[in-house]
PDB file of C-alpha atoms and ligand atoms in Angstrom:
ATOM      1  CA  MET O 694     107.197  95.492 101.124  1.00 61.00           C
ATOM      2  CA  THR O 695     104.392  95.497 103.732  1.00 81.00           C
ATOM      3  CA  LEU O 696     101.052  95.934 102.097  1.00 94.00           C
ATOM      4  CA  LYS O 697      98.987  98.701 103.639  1.00 97.00           C
ATOM      5  CA  LEU O 698      95.227  98.588 103.913  1.00 98.00           C
ATOM      6  CA  GLY O 699      92.905 101.515 103.294  1.00 98.00           C
ATOM      7  CA  VAL O 700      89.413 100.774 104.579  1.00 98.00           C
ATOM      8  CA  ASN O 701      86.680 102.582 102.683  1.00 98.00           C
ATOM      9  CA  ILE O 702      83.852 103.440 105.083  1.00 98.00           C
ATOM     10  CA  ASP O 703      81.403 105.006 102.591  1.00 97.00           C
ATOM     11  CA  HIS O 704      78.770 102.389 103.252  1.00 97.00           C
ATOM     12  CA  VAL O 705      78.625 103.157 106.951  1.00 97.00           C
ATOM     13  CA  ALA O 706      77.323 106.516 105.771  1.00 97.00           C
ATOM     14  CA  THR O 707      75.039 104.772 103.262  1.00 96.00           C
ATOM     15  CA  LEU O 708      73.338 103.079 106.203  1.00 96.00           C
ATOM     16  CA  ARG O 709      73.100 106.349 108.111  1.00 97.00           C
ATOM     17  CA  GLN O 710      71.565 108.073 105.094  1.00 95.00           C
ATOM     18  CA  ALA O 711      68.962 105.311 104.694  1.00 95.00           C
ATOM     19  CA  ARG O 712      67.263 106.957 107.669  1.00 95.00           C
ATOM     20  CA  ARG O 713      68.797 110.447 107.346  1.00 94.00           C
ATOM     21  CA  ALA O 714      69.957 109.827 110.908  1.00 94.00           C
ATOM     22  CA  SER O 715      73.130 110.735 112.773  1.00 94.00           C
ATOM     23  CA  ARG O 716      74.222 107.119 113.307  1.00 96.00           C
ATOM     24  CA  PRO O 717      76.099 104.989 112.434  1.00 96.00           C
ATOM     25  CA  ASP O 718      78.743 107.721 112.468  1.00 97.00           C
ATOM     26  CA  PRO O 719      81.592 107.352 109.933  1.00 97.00           C
ATOM     27  CA  LEU O 720      83.834 108.931 112.560  1.00 97.00           C
ATOM     28  CA  ASP O 721      83.296 105.942 114.844  1.00 97.00           C
ATOM     29  CA  ALA O 722      83.879 103.588 111.912  1.00 98.00           C
ATOM     30  CA  GLY O 723      87.134 105.363 111.034  1.00 98.00           C
ATOM     31  CA  ALA O 724      88.393 105.153 114.609  1.00 98.00           C
ATOM     32  CA  ILE O 725      87.523 101.449 114.861  1.00 98.00           C
ATOM     33  CA  ALA O 726      89.073 100.630 111.461  1.00 98.00           C
ATOM     34  CA  LEU O 727      92.346 102.320 112.428  1.00 98.00           C
ATOM     35  CA  ALA O 728      92.392 100.657 115.844  1.00 98.00           C
ATOM     36  CA  SER O 729      91.836  97.295 114.141  1.00 98.00           C
ATOM     37  CA  GLY O 730      94.798  97.454 111.778  1.00 97.00           C
ATOM     38  CA  ALA O 731      93.749  99.705 108.893  1.00 98.00           C
ATOM     39  CA  ASP O 732      96.529 102.021 107.770  1.00 98.00           C
ATOM     40  CA  PHE O 733      94.180 104.523 106.138  1.00 98.00           C
ATOM     41  CA  VAL O 734      90.520 105.426 106.221  1.00 98.00           C
ATOM     42  CA  VAL O 735      89.145 106.009 102.731  1.00 98.00           C
ATOM     43  CA  VAL O 736      86.081 108.093 101.915  1.00 98.00           C
ATOM     44  CA  HIS O 737      84.576 108.972  98.557  1.00 97.00           C
ATOM     45  CA  LEU O 738      82.955 112.394  98.622  1.00 96.00           C
ATOM     46  CA  ARG O 739      80.503 112.351  95.725  1.00 92.00           C
ATOM     47  CA  LYS O 740      78.978 115.531  94.347  1.00 91.00           C
ATOM     48  CA  ASP O 741      75.515 114.313  95.429  1.00 90.00           C
ATOM     49  CA  GLN O 742      76.896 113.470  98.916  1.00 90.00           C
ATOM     50  CA  ARG O 743      74.683 110.404  98.888  1.00 86.00           C
ATOM     51  CA  HIS O 744      76.754 108.716 101.574  1.00 93.00           C
ATOM     52  CA  ILE O 745      79.774 110.592 102.886  1.00 96.00           C
ATOM     53  CA  HIS O 746      79.172 114.317 103.464  1.00 96.00           C
ATOM     54  CA  GLN O 747      81.790 117.027 103.320  1.00 96.00           C
ATOM     55  CA  LYS O 748      81.343 117.533 107.072  1.00 96.00           C
ATOM     56  CA  ASP O 749      82.302 113.869 107.631  1.00 97.00           C
ATOM     57  CA  VAL O 750      85.487 114.396 105.630  1.00 98.00           C
ATOM     58  CA  ALA O 751      86.316 117.570 107.551  1.00 97.00           C
ATOM     59  CA  ASN O 752      85.779 115.867 110.923  1.00 97.00           C
ATOM     60  CA  LEU O 753      87.763 112.779 109.914  1.00 98.00           C
ATOM     61  CA  CYS O 754      90.662 114.926 108.673  1.00 97.00           C
ATOM     62  CA  LYS O 755      90.699 116.868 111.953  1.00 96.00           C
ATOM     63  CA  LEU O 756      90.773 113.684 114.026  1.00 96.00           C
ATOM     64  CA  PHE O 757      93.154 111.675 111.825  1.00 96.00           C
ATOM     65  CA  PRO O 758      95.214 114.200 109.823  1.00 94.00           C
ATOM     66  CA  LYS O 759      97.705 111.651 108.526  1.00 96.00           C
ATOM     67  CA  GLN O 760      95.352 108.776 107.777  1.00 97.00           C
ATOM     68  CA  ILE O 761      92.499 110.059 105.643  1.00 98.00           C
ATOM     69  CA  HIS O 762      92.524 109.208 101.965  1.00 98.00           C
ATOM     70  CA  LEU O 763      89.861 111.149 100.082  1.00 98.00           C
ATOM     71  CA  GLU O 764      88.428 110.041  96.753  1.00 97.00           C
ATOM     72  CA  CYS O 765      86.829 112.774  94.696  1.00 96.00           C
ATOM     73  CA  ALA O 766      86.214 113.794  91.117  1.00 95.00           C
ATOM     74  CA  CYS O 767      88.266 116.217  89.047  1.00 96.00           C
ATOM     75  CA  SER O 768      85.742 119.009  89.516  1.00 95.00           C
ATOM     76  CA  ASP O 769      85.375 122.359  91.248  1.00 96.00           C
ATOM     77  CA  PHE O 770      83.425 120.632  94.020  1.00 96.00           C
ATOM     78  CA  GLY O 771      86.012 117.869  94.565  1.00 96.00           C
ATOM     79  CA  GLU O 772      88.939 120.265  94.405  1.00 97.00           C
ATOM     80  CA  LYS O 773      87.420 122.757  96.834  1.00 97.00           C
ATOM     81  CA  ALA O 774      86.495 120.035  99.325  1.00 97.00           C
ATOM     82  CA  ALA O 775      89.998 118.535  99.189  1.00 97.00           C
ATOM     83  CA  LEU O 776      91.721 121.896  99.603  1.00 97.00           C
ATOM     84  CA  THR O 777      89.436 122.808 102.520  1.00 97.00           C
ATOM     85  CA  CYS O 778      89.559 119.482 104.391  1.00 97.00           C
ATOM     86  CA  LYS O 779      93.254 118.803 103.655  1.00 96.00           C
ATOM     87  CA  PRO O 780      93.325 114.995 103.838  1.00 97.00           C
ATOM     88  CA  HIS O 781      96.630 113.120 103.867  1.00 97.00           C
ATOM     89  CA  SER O 782      96.060 112.052 100.271  1.00 98.00           C
ATOM     90  CA  VAL O 783      93.547 112.367  97.473  1.00 98.00           C
ATOM     91  CA  CYS O 784      92.651 109.883  94.782  1.00 98.00           C
ATOM     92  CA  ILE O 785      91.045 111.576  91.799  1.00 97.00           C
ATOM     93  CA  VAL O 786      88.392 109.329  90.306  1.00 96.00           C
ATOM     94  CA  PRO O 787      85.931 109.611  87.433  1.00 94.00           C
ATOM     95  CA  GLU O 788      82.372 110.268  88.517  1.00 88.00           C
ATOM     96  CA  LEU O 789      79.491 109.598  86.173  1.00 82.00           C
ATOM     97  CA  PRO O 790      75.910 110.677  86.859  1.00 78.00           C
ATOM     98  CA  GLY O 791      73.679 107.801  87.943  1.00 79.00           C
ATOM     99  CA  GLU O 792      76.470 105.266  88.476  1.00 78.00           C
ATOM    100  CA  VAL O 793      76.062 102.832  91.386  1.00 83.00           C
ATOM    101  CA  THR O 794      79.816 102.837  91.972  1.00 81.00           C
ATOM    102  CA  THR O 795      82.960 103.969  90.159  1.00 79.00           C
ATOM    103  CA  THR O 796      83.059 101.987  86.942  1.00 77.00           C
ATOM    104  CA  GLY O 797      86.698 102.296  85.862  1.00 90.00           C
ATOM    105  CA  GLY O 798      89.769 104.474  85.731  1.00 94.00           C
ATOM    106  CA  LEU O 799      89.999 108.067  84.506  1.00 96.00           C
ATOM    107  CA  ASN O 800      89.338 108.819  80.870  1.00 94.00           C
ATOM    108  CA  PHE O 801      92.316 111.012  79.957  1.00 96.00           C
ATOM    109  CA  THR O 802      90.813 113.235  77.292  1.00 96.00           C
ATOM    110  CA  PRO O 803      92.876 116.387  76.562  1.00 96.00           C
ATOM    111  CA  ALA O 804      90.359 118.489  78.528  1.00 95.00           C
ATOM    112  CA  VAL O 805      90.516 116.132  81.527  1.00 96.00           C
ATOM    113  CA  GLN O 806      94.331 116.167  81.427  1.00 97.00           C
ATOM    114  CA  LYS O 807      94.371 119.955  81.462  1.00 97.00           C
ATOM    115  CA  ARG O 808      91.986 120.090  84.433  1.00 97.00           C
ATOM    116  CA  LEU O 809      93.879 117.334  86.275  1.00 97.00           C
ATOM    117  CA  PHE O 810      97.214 119.103  85.859  1.00 97.00           C
ATOM    118  CA  LYS O 811      95.839 122.214  87.571  1.00 97.00           C
ATOM    119  CA  MET O 812      94.141 120.260  90.348  1.00 97.00           C
ATOM    120  CA  ILE O 813      97.284 118.220  91.075  1.00 98.00           C
ATOM    121  CA  GLU O 814      99.334 121.405  91.275  1.00 97.00           C
ATOM    122  CA  LYS O 815      96.926 122.965  93.774  1.00 97.00           C
ATOM    123  CA  LEU O 816      96.817 119.826  95.930  1.00 98.00           C
ATOM    124  CA  HIS O 817     100.606 119.624  95.963  1.00 98.00           C
ATOM    125  CA  LYS O 818     100.811 123.239  97.122  1.00 97.00           C
ATOM    126  CA  LYS O 819      98.848 122.118 100.217  1.00 96.00           C
ATOM    127  CA  HIS O 820     101.209 119.133 100.637  1.00 96.00           C
ATOM    128  CA  ILE O 821      98.489 116.630  99.776  1.00 97.00           C
ATOM    129  CA  LEU O 822      99.686 113.429  98.096  1.00 97.00           C
ATOM    130  CA  VAL O 823      97.892 112.827  94.803  1.00 98.00           C
ATOM    131  CA  SER O 824      96.784 109.514  93.376  1.00 98.00           C
ATOM    132  CA  LEU O 825      94.996 108.962  90.071  1.00 98.00           C
ATOM    133  CA  PHE O 826      92.576 106.067  89.614  1.00 98.00           C
ATOM    134  CA  VAL O 827      93.649 104.418  86.378  1.00 98.00           C
ATOM    135  CA  ASN O 828      92.937 101.392  84.247  1.00 97.00           C
ATOM    136  CA  PRO O 829      95.986  99.100  84.013  1.00 97.00           C
ATOM    137  CA  VAL O 830      96.944 100.451  80.599  1.00 96.00           C
ATOM    138  CA  ALA O 831     100.467 101.629  79.705  1.00 97.00           C
ATOM    139  CA  ALA O 832      99.378 104.846  77.954  1.00 97.00           C
ATOM    140  CA  ASP O 833      97.315 105.933  80.973  1.00 98.00           C
ATOM    141  CA  LEU O 834     100.178 105.282  83.383  1.00 98.00           C
ATOM    142  CA  ARG O 835     102.476 107.418  81.252  1.00 98.00           C
ATOM    143  CA  ILE O 836      99.920 110.237  81.303  1.00 98.00           C
ATOM    144  CA  ALA O 837      99.574 109.955  85.105  1.00 98.00           C
ATOM    145  CA  ALA O 838     103.346 110.314  85.465  1.00 98.00           C
ATOM    146  CA  LYS O 839     103.453 113.228  83.032  1.00 97.00           C
ATOM    147  CA  LEU O 840     100.709 115.040  84.953  1.00 97.00           C
ATOM    148  CA  GLY O 841     102.759 114.843  88.154  1.00 97.00           C
ATOM    149  CA  ALA O 842     100.772 112.291  90.154  1.00 98.00           C
ATOM    150  CA  ASP O 843     102.570 110.683  93.101  1.00 98.00           C
ATOM    151  CA  VAL O 844     100.560 107.470  93.020  1.00 98.00           C
ATOM    152  CA  VAL O 845      98.400 105.493  90.629  1.00 98.00           C
ATOM    153  CA  GLU O 846      95.612 103.355  91.995  1.00 98.00           C
ATOM    154  CA  LEU O 847      95.140 100.471  89.577  1.00 98.00           C
ATOM    155  CA  CYS O 848      91.473  99.736  88.992  1.00 97.00           C
ATOM    156  CA  THR O 849      90.777  96.101  89.880  1.00 97.00           C
ATOM    157  CA  ALA O 850      87.080  96.245  88.923  1.00 95.00           C
ATOM    158  CA  ALA O 851      87.479  94.178  85.736  1.00 96.00           C
ATOM    159  CA  TYR O 852      89.618  91.576  87.544  1.00 97.00           C
ATOM    160  CA  SER O 853      87.124  91.310  90.403  1.00 96.00           C
ATOM    161  CA  GLN O 854      84.298  90.699  87.926  1.00 94.00           C
ATOM    162  CA  ALA O 855      86.137  88.057  85.873  1.00 95.00           C
ATOM    163  CA  LYS O 856      83.824  85.185  85.032  1.00 94.00           C
ATOM    164  CA  THR O 857      86.455  82.514  84.440  1.00 95.00           C
ATOM    165  CA  GLN O 858      89.834  81.582  85.885  1.00 94.00           C
ATOM    166  CA  LYS O 859      91.418  82.197  82.481  1.00 96.00           C
ATOM    167  CA  GLN O 860      89.967  85.685  82.294  1.00 95.00           C
ATOM    168  CA  ALA O 861      91.105  86.436  85.872  1.00 95.00           C
ATOM    169  CA  GLN O 862      94.658  85.275  85.016  1.00 96.00           C
ATOM    170  CA  LYS O 863      94.783  87.519  81.954  1.00 96.00           C
ATOM    171  CA  LEU O 864      93.581  90.526  83.949  1.00 97.00           C
ATOM    172  CA  LEU O 865      96.049  89.766  86.743  1.00 97.00           C
ATOM    173  CA  GLN O 866      98.819  89.734  84.181  1.00 96.00           C
ATOM    174  CA  GLU O 867      97.710  93.191  82.995  1.00 97.00           C
ATOM    175  CA  LEU O 868      97.745  94.435  86.598  1.00 97.00           C
ATOM    176  CA  THR O 869     101.212  92.937  87.136  1.00 97.00           C
ATOM    177  CA  LEU O 870     102.647  94.627  84.032  1.00 97.00           C
ATOM    178  CA  ALA O 871     100.972  97.912  84.965  1.00 97.00           C
ATOM    179  CA  ALA O 872     102.454  97.772  88.479  1.00 97.00           C
ATOM    180  CA  LEU O 873     105.909  97.196  86.974  1.00 97.00           C
ATOM    181  CA  LEU O 874     105.627 100.062  84.501  1.00 97.00           C
ATOM    182  CA  ALA O 875     104.215 102.440  87.123  1.00 98.00           C
ATOM    183  CA  GLN O 876     107.232 101.804  89.338  1.00 97.00           C
ATOM    184  CA  GLU O 877     109.585 102.347  86.416  1.00 97.00           C
ATOM    185  CA  LEU O 878     107.858 105.691  85.875  1.00 97.00           C
ATOM    186  CA  GLY O 879     108.536 106.601  89.520  1.00 97.00           C
ATOM    187  CA  LEU O 880     104.944 106.209  90.686  1.00 98.00           C
ATOM    188  CA  LYS O 881     103.777 104.515  93.856  1.00 97.00           C
ATOM    189  CA  VAL O 882     101.165 101.849  93.192  1.00 97.00           C
ATOM    190  CA  HIS O 883      97.858 101.256  94.957  1.00 98.00           C
ATOM    191  CA  ALA O 884      95.049  98.953  93.877  1.00 97.00           C
ATOM    192  CA  GLY O 885      91.368  98.706  94.565  1.00 97.00           C
ATOM    193  CA  HIS O 886      87.756  98.223  93.592  1.00 96.00           C
ATOM    194  CA  GLY O 887      85.679  95.122  93.961  1.00 96.00           C
ATOM    195  CA  LEU O 888      88.279  93.319  96.068  1.00 97.00           C
ATOM    196  CA  ASP O 889      87.040  90.832  98.664  1.00 97.00           C
ATOM    197  CA  TYR O 890      88.346  88.178 101.043  1.00 97.00           C
ATOM    198  CA  HIS O 891      88.860  85.711  98.172  1.00 96.00           C
ATOM    199  CA  ASN O 892      90.028  87.654  95.147  1.00 96.00           C
ATOM    200  CA  VAL O 893      92.389  89.932  97.106  1.00 96.00           C
ATOM    201  CA  LEU O 894      95.048  87.238  97.573  1.00 95.00           C
ATOM    202  CA  ALA O 895      96.222  87.111  93.969  1.00 96.00           C
ATOM    203  CA  VAL O 896      96.418  90.912  93.786  1.00 96.00           C
ATOM    204  CA  ALA O 897      98.345  91.018  97.065  1.00 95.00           C
ATOM    205  CA  ASP O 898     100.913  88.699  95.416  1.00 93.00           C
ATOM    206  CA  ILE O 899     101.620  91.221  92.658  1.00 91.00           C
ATOM    207  CA  GLY O 900     104.916  92.871  93.486  1.00 88.00           C
ATOM    208  CA  GLY O 901     105.190  96.593  93.953  1.00 92.00           C
ATOM    209  CA  ILE O 902     101.724  97.442  95.240  1.00 96.00           C
ATOM    210  CA  SER O 903     101.991  99.388  98.472  1.00 96.00           C
ATOM    211  CA  CYS O 904      98.336  99.818  99.471  1.00 97.00           C
ATOM    212  CA  MET O 905      94.978  98.178  98.802  1.00 97.00           C
ATOM    213  CA  ASN O 906      91.794 100.215  99.189  1.00 98.00           C
ATOM    214  CA  ILE O 907      88.832  98.040 100.072  1.00 98.00           C
ATOM    215  CA  GLY O 908      85.349  99.010 101.182  1.00 97.00           C
ATOM    216  CA  PHE O 909      82.208  97.125 100.307  1.00 97.00           C
ATOM    217  CA  ALA O 910      83.447  93.633 101.218  1.00 98.00           C
ATOM    218  CA  ILE O 911      84.721  94.746 104.625  1.00 98.00           C
ATOM    219  CA  ILE O 912      81.639  96.756 105.581  1.00 98.00           C
ATOM    220  CA  ALA O 913      79.329  93.957 104.357  1.00 98.00           C
ATOM    221  CA  ARG O 914      81.197  91.363 106.435  1.00 98.00           C
ATOM    222  CA  SER O 915      81.237  93.651 109.465  1.00 98.00           C
ATOM    223  CA  LEU O 916      77.438  93.339 109.724  1.00 97.00           C
ATOM    224  CA  PHE O 917      77.926  89.751 110.837  1.00 97.00           C
ATOM    225  CA  THR O 918      81.371  89.758 112.460  1.00 98.00           C
ATOM    226  CA  GLY O 919      81.699  93.323 113.717  1.00 98.00           C
ATOM    227  CA  LEU O 920      84.002  95.907 112.134  1.00 98.00           C
ATOM    228  CA  PRO O 921      87.169  95.102 114.156  1.00 98.00           C
ATOM    229  CA  ALA O 922      87.121  91.425 113.097  1.00 98.00           C
ATOM    230  CA  ALA O 923      86.300  92.271 109.468  1.00 98.00           C
ATOM    231  CA  VAL O 924      89.238  94.711 109.270  1.00 98.00           C
ATOM    232  CA  GLU O 925      91.639  92.398 111.128  1.00 97.00           C
ATOM    233  CA  GLU O 926      90.775  89.495 108.852  1.00 97.00           C
ATOM    234  CA  MET O 927      91.466  91.525 105.710  1.00 97.00           C
ATOM    235  CA  LYS O 928      94.682  92.950 107.128  1.00 97.00           C
ATOM    236  CA  ASN O 929      95.877  89.449 107.979  1.00 95.00           C
ATOM    237  CA  LEU O 930      95.338  88.348 104.364  1.00 95.00           C
ATOM    238  CA  LEU O 931      97.604  91.087 102.973  1.00 93.00           C
TER     239      LEU O 931
HETATM  240  N1  PXP R1990      89.204 102.511  95.057  1.00 78.19           N
HETATM  241  C1  PXP R1990      88.475 103.466  94.433  1.00 78.19           C
HETATM  242  C2  PXP R1990      89.185 104.466  93.609  1.00 78.19           C
HETATM  243  C3  PXP R1990      87.079 103.517  94.578  1.00 78.19           C
HETATM  244  O1  PXP R1990      86.375 104.468  93.933  1.00 78.19           O
HETATM  245  C4  PXP R1990      86.441 102.576  95.421  1.00 78.19           C
HETATM  246  C5  PXP R1990      84.960 102.663  95.645  1.00 78.19           C
HETATM  247  O2  PXP R1990      84.643 103.862  96.256  1.00 78.19           O
HETATM  248  C6  PXP R1990      87.245 101.621  96.054  1.00 78.19           C
HETATM  249  C7  PXP R1990      88.614 101.588  95.838  1.00 78.19           C
HETATM  250  C8  PXP R1990      86.658 100.576  96.951  1.00 78.19           C
HETATM  251  O3  PXP R1990      85.874  99.694  96.198  1.00 78.19           O
HETATM  252  P1  PXP R1990      85.049  98.573  96.935  1.00 78.19           P
HETATM  253  O4  PXP R1990      84.028  99.270  97.785  1.00 78.19           O
HETATM  254  O5  PXP R1990      84.446  97.791  95.818  1.00 78.19           O
HETATM  255  O6  PXP R1990      85.999  97.776  97.770  1.00 78.19           O
END
């Protein structure tokens, strides 16, 4: 299976917002990422719109209707934005106030499951593929399948923060088992969060993952190498 690469361009908008300016434009970043080998452009529309704005998502979806992967929360705001912008696919993620970045997979409380079920149904009616960001835990994968998700994105945050080789191996094993179970449940498997040019290799070796979503490492490297080289280098690793 060829591993696809989704390049998250949120932090191009972070730089723009540092000066509340109009550049660098995420639209330019999206075009360059796709021209340099990315299969998808990923954007996380947060409720506070601290980096990517809804207008960015709308413009990206108009320009690249089949290549925009939107991350948003299970909320009225996220749902409305997704249904209005109509990206190719949506990954529903947890969003906690004050967090620097997403800290883990969805917490499937009964109330969250009820809300997710409705949101997934609405997104499917608009022919939008739905992914759920999950921890690599069997019970959560079963819930994702039951709720009707098409894809699970396995959260690699814990693996990417492993302090020792032994810890990394244990977490990789969890990701491997989760990828196997997800496929058995009929789900497509993505992975992402905290991946970089070093730790991505072991995850890429896990069978069954079809797409990796990577942002911070690529945008950080692009400051020194340029975005085309940073994207090409990551794509070549997969
Ligand atoms: N996948 C999901 C669901 C995310 O929320 C994020 C961060 O927005 C990423 C992948 C990319 O993480 P990173 O920027 O650490 O590569």
